[in-house]
Tab-separated table of C-alpha atoms in Angstrom:
chain	number	residue	atom	x	y	z
T	121	MET	CA	-9.795	14.767	-43.051
T	122	THR	CA	-12.250	15.566	-40.260
T	123	MET	CA	-13.311	11.917	-40.104
T	124	SER	CA	-9.672	10.841	-39.829
T	125	VAL	CA	-9.072	13.251	-36.936
T	126	HIS	CA	-12.129	11.901	-35.116
T	127	MET	CA	-10.825	8.375	-35.725
T	128	ALA	CA	-7.466	9.388	-34.224
T	129	ARG	CA	-9.194	10.725	-31.103
T	130	LEU	CA	-11.167	7.512	-30.708
T	131	LEU	CA	-8.013	5.433	-31.135
T	132	VAL	CA	-6.185	7.483	-28.489
T	133	LEU	CA	-9.049	6.803	-26.090
T	134	ALA	CA	-8.948	3.105	-27.058
T	135	VAL	CA	-5.216	2.962	-26.263
T	136	ILE	CA	-5.787	4.705	-22.921
T	137	PHE	CA	-8.510	2.167	-22.106
T	138	VAL	CA	-6.296	-0.768	-23.119
T	139	ASN	CA	-3.430	0.684	-21.094
T	140	GLY	CA	-5.614	0.735	-17.991
T	141	TRP	CA	-6.868	-2.757	-18.741
T	142	THR	CA	-3.503	-4.429	-19.428
T	143	ASP	CA	-0.851	-2.256	-17.748
T	144	ALA	CA	-2.285	-0.615	-14.642
T	145	PRO	CA	-3.307	-3.913	-12.946
T	146	GLY	CA	0.399	-4.693	-12.678
T	147	ALA	CA	0.546	-2.089	-9.925
T	148	ILE	CA	-1.443	-4.393	-7.635
T	149	ALA	CA	0.119	-7.683	-8.759
T	150	THR	CA	2.436	-8.051	-5.770
T	151	ALA	CA	-0.263	-7.163	-3.239
T	152	VAL	CA	-2.676	-9.672	-4.796
T	153	GLY	CA	0.029	-12.338	-5.161
T	154	SER	CA	1.086	-12.118	-1.504
T	155	GLY	CA	-2.531	-12.132	-0.274
T	156	ALA	CA	-2.428	-8.560	1.066
T	157	ILE	CA	-5.559	-7.663	-0.936
T	158	SER	CA	-8.109	-9.509	-3.060
T	159	PHE	CA	-8.004	-9.122	-6.826
T	160	ARG	CA	-11.353	-7.318	-7.057
T	161	ARG	CA	-10.616	-4.883	-4.226
T	162	GLY	CA	-7.168	-4.280	-5.658
T	163	VAL	CA	-8.567	-3.496	-9.095
T	164	TRP	CA	-10.948	-0.886	-7.711
T	165	MET	CA	-8.179	0.644	-5.622
T	166	ALA	CA	-5.905	0.790	-8.685
T	167	ALA	CA	-8.676	2.378	-10.757
T	168	ALA	CA	-9.211	5.119	-8.169
T	169	CYS	CA	-5.473	5.790	-7.840
T	170	ASN	CA	-4.998	5.863	-11.623
T	171	LEU	CA	-7.821	8.382	-11.858
T	172	ILE	CA	-6.203	10.659	-9.269
T	173	GLY	CA	-2.689	10.282	-10.671
T	174	ALA	CA	-3.586	10.922	-14.300
T	175	ALA	CA	-5.680	13.969	-13.382
T	176	ALA	CA	-3.082	15.465	-11.023
T	177	ALA	CA	-0.146	14.937	-13.392
T	178	CYS	CA	-1.431	17.689	-15.681
T	179	VAL	CA	-0.441	20.181	-12.980
T	180	CYS	CA	2.385	18.377	-11.158
T	181	PHE	CA	4.416	16.670	-13.942
T	182	PRO	CA	3.608	18.238	-17.361
T	183	ALA	CA	7.128	17.629	-18.738
T	184	VAL	CA	6.385	13.967	-19.591
T	185	ALA	CA	3.571	14.989	-21.940
T	186	ASP	CA	5.768	17.686	-23.473
T	187	THR	CA	8.505	15.129	-24.235
T	188	VAL	CA	6.080	12.745	-25.970
T	189	GLY	CA	4.499	15.605	-27.912
T	190	GLU	CA	7.890	16.605	-29.330
T	191	LEU	CA	8.970	13.150	-30.555
T	192	VAL	CA	7.896	13.564	-34.182
T	193	ALA	CA	7.212	16.657	-36.307
T	194	PHE	CA	5.038	16.191	-39.399
T	195	SER	CA	5.043	18.286	-42.553
T	196	SER	CA	1.260	18.166	-42.970
T	197	ALA	CA	-1.888	17.429	-41.011
T	198	ARG	CA	-2.708	14.557	-43.372
T	199	ALA	CA	0.630	12.871	-42.687
T	200	ALA	CA	0.252	13.411	-38.929
T	201	VAL	CA	-3.238	11.901	-38.834
T	202	ALA	CA	-2.241	8.863	-40.897
T	203	ALA	CA	0.840	8.211	-38.775
T	204	LEU	CA	-1.031	8.674	-35.526
T	205	ASN	CA	-3.881	6.372	-36.549
T	206	ALA	CA	-1.441	3.693	-37.709
T	207	ALA	CA	0.690	3.887	-34.541
T	208	LEU	CA	-2.317	3.774	-32.232
T	209	LEU	CA	-3.962	0.870	-34.025
T	210	SER	CA	-0.720	-1.112	-33.836
T	211	ILE	CA	-0.580	-0.513	-30.055
T	212	VAL	CA	-4.140	-1.753	-29.540
T	213	LEU	CA	-3.601	-4.892	-31.625
T	214	TRP	CA	-0.317	-5.747	-29.896
T	215	ALA	CA	-1.649	-5.088	-26.382
T	216	VAL	CA	-4.677	-7.320	-26.906
T	217	ALA	CA	-2.527	-10.091	-28.427
T	218	THR	CA	-0.089	-10.123	-25.490
T	219	TRP	CA	-2.885	-9.858	-22.913
T	220	ARG	CA	-4.280	-13.083	-24.349
T	221	PHE	CA	-1.145	-14.848	-23.050
T	222	GLY	CA	-1.050	-12.945	-19.751
T	223	LEU	CA	2.155	-11.123	-20.706
T	224	PRO	CA	2.695	-7.599	-19.378
T	225	THR	CA	4.015	-5.383	-22.167
T	226	SER	CA	4.838	-1.710	-22.294
T	227	GLU	CA	2.513	0.627	-24.146
T	228	SER	CA	5.343	3.160	-23.820
T	229	HIS	CA	7.617	0.972	-25.945
T	230	ALA	CA	4.734	0.225	-28.291
T	231	LEU	CA	4.086	3.955	-28.744
T	232	LEU	CA	7.720	4.668	-29.614
T	233	ALA	CA	7.804	1.696	-31.997
T	234	GLY	CA	4.545	2.710	-33.663
T	235	LEU	CA	5.623	6.307	-34.173
T	236	SER	CA	8.986	5.137	-35.522
T	237	GLY	CA	7.392	2.759	-38.018
T	238	ALA	CA	4.894	5.383	-39.159
T	239	ALA	CA	7.607	8.025	-39.562
T	240	LEU	CA	9.727	5.580	-41.577
T	241	ALA	CA	6.774	4.869	-43.867
T	242	LEU	CA	6.212	8.585	-44.458
T	243	GLY	CA	9.850	9.316	-45.233
T	244	PHE	CA	12.155	12.053	-43.996
T	245	GLY	CA	10.375	14.800	-45.938
T	246	ALA	CA	7.046	14.191	-44.218
T	247	ALA	CA	8.163	13.226	-40.691
T	248	GLN	CA	11.200	14.336	-38.712
T	249	LEU	CA	12.241	12.856	-35.374
T	250	SER	CA	13.378	15.159	-32.570
T	251	ALA	CA	16.754	13.900	-31.340
T	252	GLY	CA	16.438	15.605	-27.944
T	253	ALA	CA	12.949	14.267	-27.205
T	254	TRP	CA	13.880	10.752	-28.351
T	255	LEU	CA	17.005	10.809	-26.202
T	256	ARG	CA	14.903	11.671	-23.132
T	257	ALA	CA	12.324	8.996	-23.984
T	258	LEU	CA	14.896	6.269	-24.622
T	259	SER	CA	16.853	7.243	-21.495
T	260	GLY	CA	13.777	6.713	-19.329
T	261	LEU	CA	12.940	3.397	-20.937
T	262	ALA	CA	16.534	2.143	-20.683
T	263	LEU	CA	16.770	3.115	-17.013
T	264	SER	CA	13.584	1.363	-15.939
T	265	LEU	CA	15.004	-2.195	-15.780
T	266	PRO	CA	18.326	-1.689	-13.940
T	267	ALA	CA	16.937	1.045	-11.685
T	268	GLY	CA	13.855	-1.009	-10.796
T	269	ALA	CA	15.879	-4.129	-9.986
T	270	ALA	CA	18.398	-2.193	-7.900
T	271	ALA	CA	15.693	-0.323	-5.992
T	272	GLY	CA	13.757	-3.523	-5.265
T	273	ARG	CA	16.880	-5.311	-4.009
T	274	LEU	CA	17.985	-2.381	-1.842
T	275	LEU	CA	14.574	-1.913	-0.254
T	276	ARG	CA	14.239	-5.646	0.461
T	277	ARG	CA	17.433	-5.425	2.524
T	278	LEU	CA	16.414	-2.207	4.255
T	279	LEU	CA	12.935	-3.479	5.154
T	280	ALA	CA	13.923	-7.012	6.215
T	281	GLY	CA	12.520	-7.619	9.701
T	282	ARG	CA	11.652	-3.957	10.179
T	283	VAL	CA	8.069	-3.799	8.897
T	284	ARG	CA	5.138	-4.406	11.211
T	285	ARG	CA	1.836	-5.274	9.545
T	286	PRO	CA	3.513	-5.622	6.097
T	287	ALA	CA	0.214	-6.510	4.398
T	288	ALA	CA	-1.285	-3.138	5.340
T	289	TRP	CA	1.833	-1.333	4.188
T	290	GLN	CA	1.832	-3.326	0.973
T	291	ARG	CA	-1.676	-2.180	0.152
T	292	ALA	CA	-0.418	1.385	0.558
T	293	GLY	CA	2.589	0.580	-1.669
T	294	ALA	CA	0.339	-0.844	-4.384
T	295	ALA	CA	-1.845	2.270	-4.230
T	296	LEU	CA	1.265	4.445	-4.635
T	297	THR	CA	2.403	2.432	-7.663
T	298	ALA	CA	-1.039	2.753	-9.281
T	299	LEU	CA	-1.044	6.490	-8.584
T	300	LEU	CA	2.347	6.924	-10.249
T	301	HIS	CA	1.274	4.758	-13.179
T	302	GLY	CA	-1.527	7.258	-13.717
T	303	VAL	CA	1.013	10.098	-13.546
T	304	GLN	CA	3.343	8.521	-16.123
T	305	ASP	CA	1.032	6.925	-18.662
T	306	GLY	CA	-1.688	9.517	-18.270
T	307	GLN	CA	0.766	12.180	-19.449
T	308	LYS	CA	1.978	10.127	-22.420
T	309	PHE	CA	-1.477	9.694	-23.852
T	310	LEU	CA	-2.602	13.174	-22.893
T	311	ALA	CA	0.121	14.363	-25.286
T	312	LEU	CA	-1.540	12.414	-28.102
T	313	LEU	CA	-4.966	13.851	-27.295
T	314	LEU	CA	-3.448	17.341	-27.373
T	315	LEU	CA	-1.971	16.528	-30.772
T	316	THR	CA	-5.353	15.471	-32.168
T	317	GLU	CA	-6.909	18.674	-30.842
T	318	GLY	CA	-4.330	20.678	-32.781
T	319	LEU	CA	-4.971	18.684	-35.960
T	320	GLY	CA	-8.689	19.378	-35.770
T	321	GLY	CA	-8.169	23.036	-36.592
T	322	GLU	CA	-10.858	24.166	-34.169
T	323	GLN	CA	-11.125	25.307	-30.584
T	324	GLY	CA	-11.263	22.103	-28.584
T	325	LEU	CA	-11.108	21.009	-24.985
T	326	SER	CA	-8.607	22.533	-22.563
T	327	ARG	CA	-5.524	20.647	-21.368
T	328	LEU	CA	-7.168	20.109	-17.968
T	329	SER	CA	-10.365	18.775	-19.549
T	330	LEU	CA	-8.371	16.350	-21.684
T	331	ALA	CA	-6.379	15.253	-18.617
T	332	LEU	CA	-9.609	14.483	-16.787
T	333	LEU	CA	-10.916	12.560	-19.815
T	334	THR	CA	-7.664	10.576	-19.953
T	335	ALA	CA	-7.915	9.806	-16.242
T	336	ALA	CA	-11.535	8.647	-16.501
T	337	VAL	CA	-10.933	6.329	-19.478
T	338	MET	CA	-7.790	4.843	-17.882
T	339	ALA	CA	-9.659	4.226	-14.638
T	340	LEU	CA	-12.488	2.531	-16.535
T	341	GLY	CA	-10.041	0.177	-18.254
T	342	THR	CA	-8.356	-0.615	-14.939
T	343	ALA	CA	-11.696	-1.339	-13.270
T	344	LEU	CA	-12.356	-4.119	-15.786
T	345	GLY	CA	-9.132	-5.751	-14.644
T	346	GLY	CA	-6.311	-7.648	-16.317
T	347	LYS	CA	-6.328	-10.800	-14.185
T	348	PRO	CA	-4.018	-12.950	-16.363
T	349	ILE	CA	-1.326	-10.272	-16.122
T	350	VAL	CA	-1.794	-9.859	-12.369
T	351	GLU	CA	-1.396	-13.616	-11.902
T	352	LYS	CA	1.679	-13.786	-14.137
T	353	MET	CA	3.452	-10.937	-12.336
T	354	GLY	CA	2.177	-11.533	-8.817
T	355	THR	CA	2.380	-15.303	-8.426
T	356	GLU	CA	4.392	-16.831	-11.283
T	357	LEU	CA	7.321	-14.422	-11.706
T	358	ALA	CA	8.865	-14.717	-8.215
T	359	ALA	CA	8.009	-15.791	-4.671
T	360	LEU	CA	7.101	-12.732	-2.593
T	361	SER	CA	6.298	-12.275	1.066
T	362	PRO	CA	4.252	-9.170	1.959
T	363	ALA	CA	7.467	-7.402	3.038
T	364	GLU	CA	9.206	-8.293	-0.225
T	365	GLY	CA	6.121	-7.248	-2.173
T	366	LEU	CA	6.248	-3.911	-0.378
T	367	ALA	CA	9.911	-3.544	-1.357
T	368	ALA	CA	8.985	-4.186	-5.006
T	369	ASP	CA	6.137	-1.643	-4.891
T	370	LEU	CA	8.289	1.027	-3.284
T	371	GLY	CA	11.192	0.298	-5.618
T	372	ALA	CA	9.024	0.661	-8.719
T	373	GLY	CA	7.376	3.752	-7.236
T	374	ALA	CA	10.756	5.399	-6.622
T	375	VAL	CA	11.752	4.882	-10.259
T	376	LEU	CA	8.447	6.230	-11.565
T	377	LEU	CA	8.550	9.277	-9.316
T	378	ALA	CA	12.147	10.161	-10.192
T	379	CYS	CA	11.554	9.809	-13.938
T	380	SER	CA	8.311	11.812	-13.772
T	381	ALA	CA	10.102	14.631	-11.944
T	382	LEU	CA	12.830	14.618	-14.628
T	383	GLY	CA	10.298	14.574	-17.478
T	384	LEU	CA	11.424	11.125	-18.672
T	385	PRO	CA	8.767	8.755	-20.060
T	386	VAL	CA	9.338	5.402	-18.390
T	387	SER	CA	7.717	1.986	-18.659
T	388	THR	CA	5.650	1.196	-15.563
T	389	THR	CA	5.604	-2.465	-16.550
T	390	HIS	CA	9.369	-2.709	-16.890
T	391	ALA	CA	10.028	-0.856	-13.634
T	392	LYS	CA	7.595	-3.072	-11.720
T	393	VAL	CA	8.773	-6.385	-13.190
T	394	ALA	CA	12.403	-5.445	-12.528
T	395	ALA	CA	11.578	-4.432	-8.949
T	396	ILE	CA	9.793	-7.771	-8.381
T	397	CYS	CA	12.852	-9.663	-9.627
T	398	GLY	CA	15.099	-7.549	-7.397
T	399	ALA	CA	12.956	-7.946	-4.280
T	400	GLY	CA	11.696	-11.506	-4.759
T	401	ARG	CA	13.235	-14.938	-4.337
T	402	GLY	CA	13.863	-17.491	-7.040
T	403	ALA	CA	12.585	-15.591	-10.057
T	404	ASP	CA	11.172	-18.046	-12.618
T	405	ARG	CA	13.509	-17.950	-15.616
T	406	LEU	CA	10.845	-19.327	-17.952
T	407	VAL	CA	8.393	-16.539	-17.060
T	408	MET	CA	11.182	-13.968	-17.288
T	409	GLY	CA	12.052	-15.308	-20.728
T	410	GLN	CA	8.445	-15.082	-21.894
T	411	MET	CA	8.202	-11.474	-20.750
T	412	ALA	CA	11.570	-10.537	-22.235
T	413	GLY	CA	10.553	-12.146	-25.526
T	414	ALA	CA	7.354	-10.106	-25.648
T	415	TRP	CA	9.298	-6.925	-24.874
T	416	VAL	CA	11.878	-7.608	-27.585
T	417	LEU	CA	9.130	-8.295	-30.127
T	418	THR	CA	7.258	-5.101	-29.244
T	419	PHE	CA	9.452	-2.870	-31.413
T	420	PRO	CA	9.425	-4.930	-34.629
T	421	ALA	CA	5.755	-5.919	-34.189
T	422	CYS	CA	4.355	-2.448	-33.517
T	423	GLY	CA	6.834	-0.714	-35.796
T	424	GLY	CA	6.083	-3.105	-38.656
T	425	LEU	CA	2.327	-2.857	-38.189
T	426	ALA	CA	2.452	0.944	-38.069
T	427	PHE	CA	4.653	1.037	-41.178
T	428	LEU	CA	2.220	-1.097	-43.194
T	429	LEU	CA	-0.868	0.708	-41.921
T	430	THR	CA	0.640	4.121	-42.711
T	431	ARG	CA	1.423	3.034	-46.258
T	432	LEU	CA	-2.154	1.809	-46.662
T	433	MET	CA	-3.642	5.024	-45.299
T	434	MET	CA	-1.401	7.281	-47.378
T	435	GLY	CA	-1.799	5.178	-50.523
């Protein structure tokens, strides 16, 4: 049992690392795509902002972590550990597979799918879903696409011809998006670390210490960069001038900030892609289709993997 809990902690850290590696670079995609900042400088800026955001969210926006922590209740520590390990491993495998094709996917969706598949494998007696927590989680995820697109489109109109030195402002917008990515996703995975601490049955690290650990691992993953995803979002998805890129960054940032304040887990990837489509010109339908296909497959892929892995671990 102790070994399984340690494995769960390592897998949480692996997911946090992968999230920084594959998801956080999307925050700088528009700035890199429009030439406002180089890829390498952007990656380091995103890493620093993710570090700050994930660390600060423990104090400023704790409700996101609370929502994720309430999603599933398990009847035993053994069932909880098996489900958590299966869900986390499915997220890592799916994220690496989609990164290989430069497709930005949502670890938030993958987490929900993995927990759902694991809970289904355990059965109702061993795992019970919280309707209230799931409603908040699904509300945030459902809002990310229409809200991101609307915010990007509105800000493009408001900023048209009114921004001096748009490249400098866009760098600031990308930094804000990376900061809020750290706030959102840092809290989601902090909730899982808190869960593993409770399963260990011993006095562990404090919430603040775990938040700092989450922030450091996410920043490390971001620093290694996810260049294929940055290129897909920043240059292939839609044509963006620096001013339009700024509109996309601010639009995505507005969605992330509002959802964080309301305690709603939201997909940073979905909010940013939607904001790019809303702010940009001539969105590439083929690229949009590839991304949408990956998003649609996230639930059955991660849910199915988690279901099978849970059965194996409990068998």
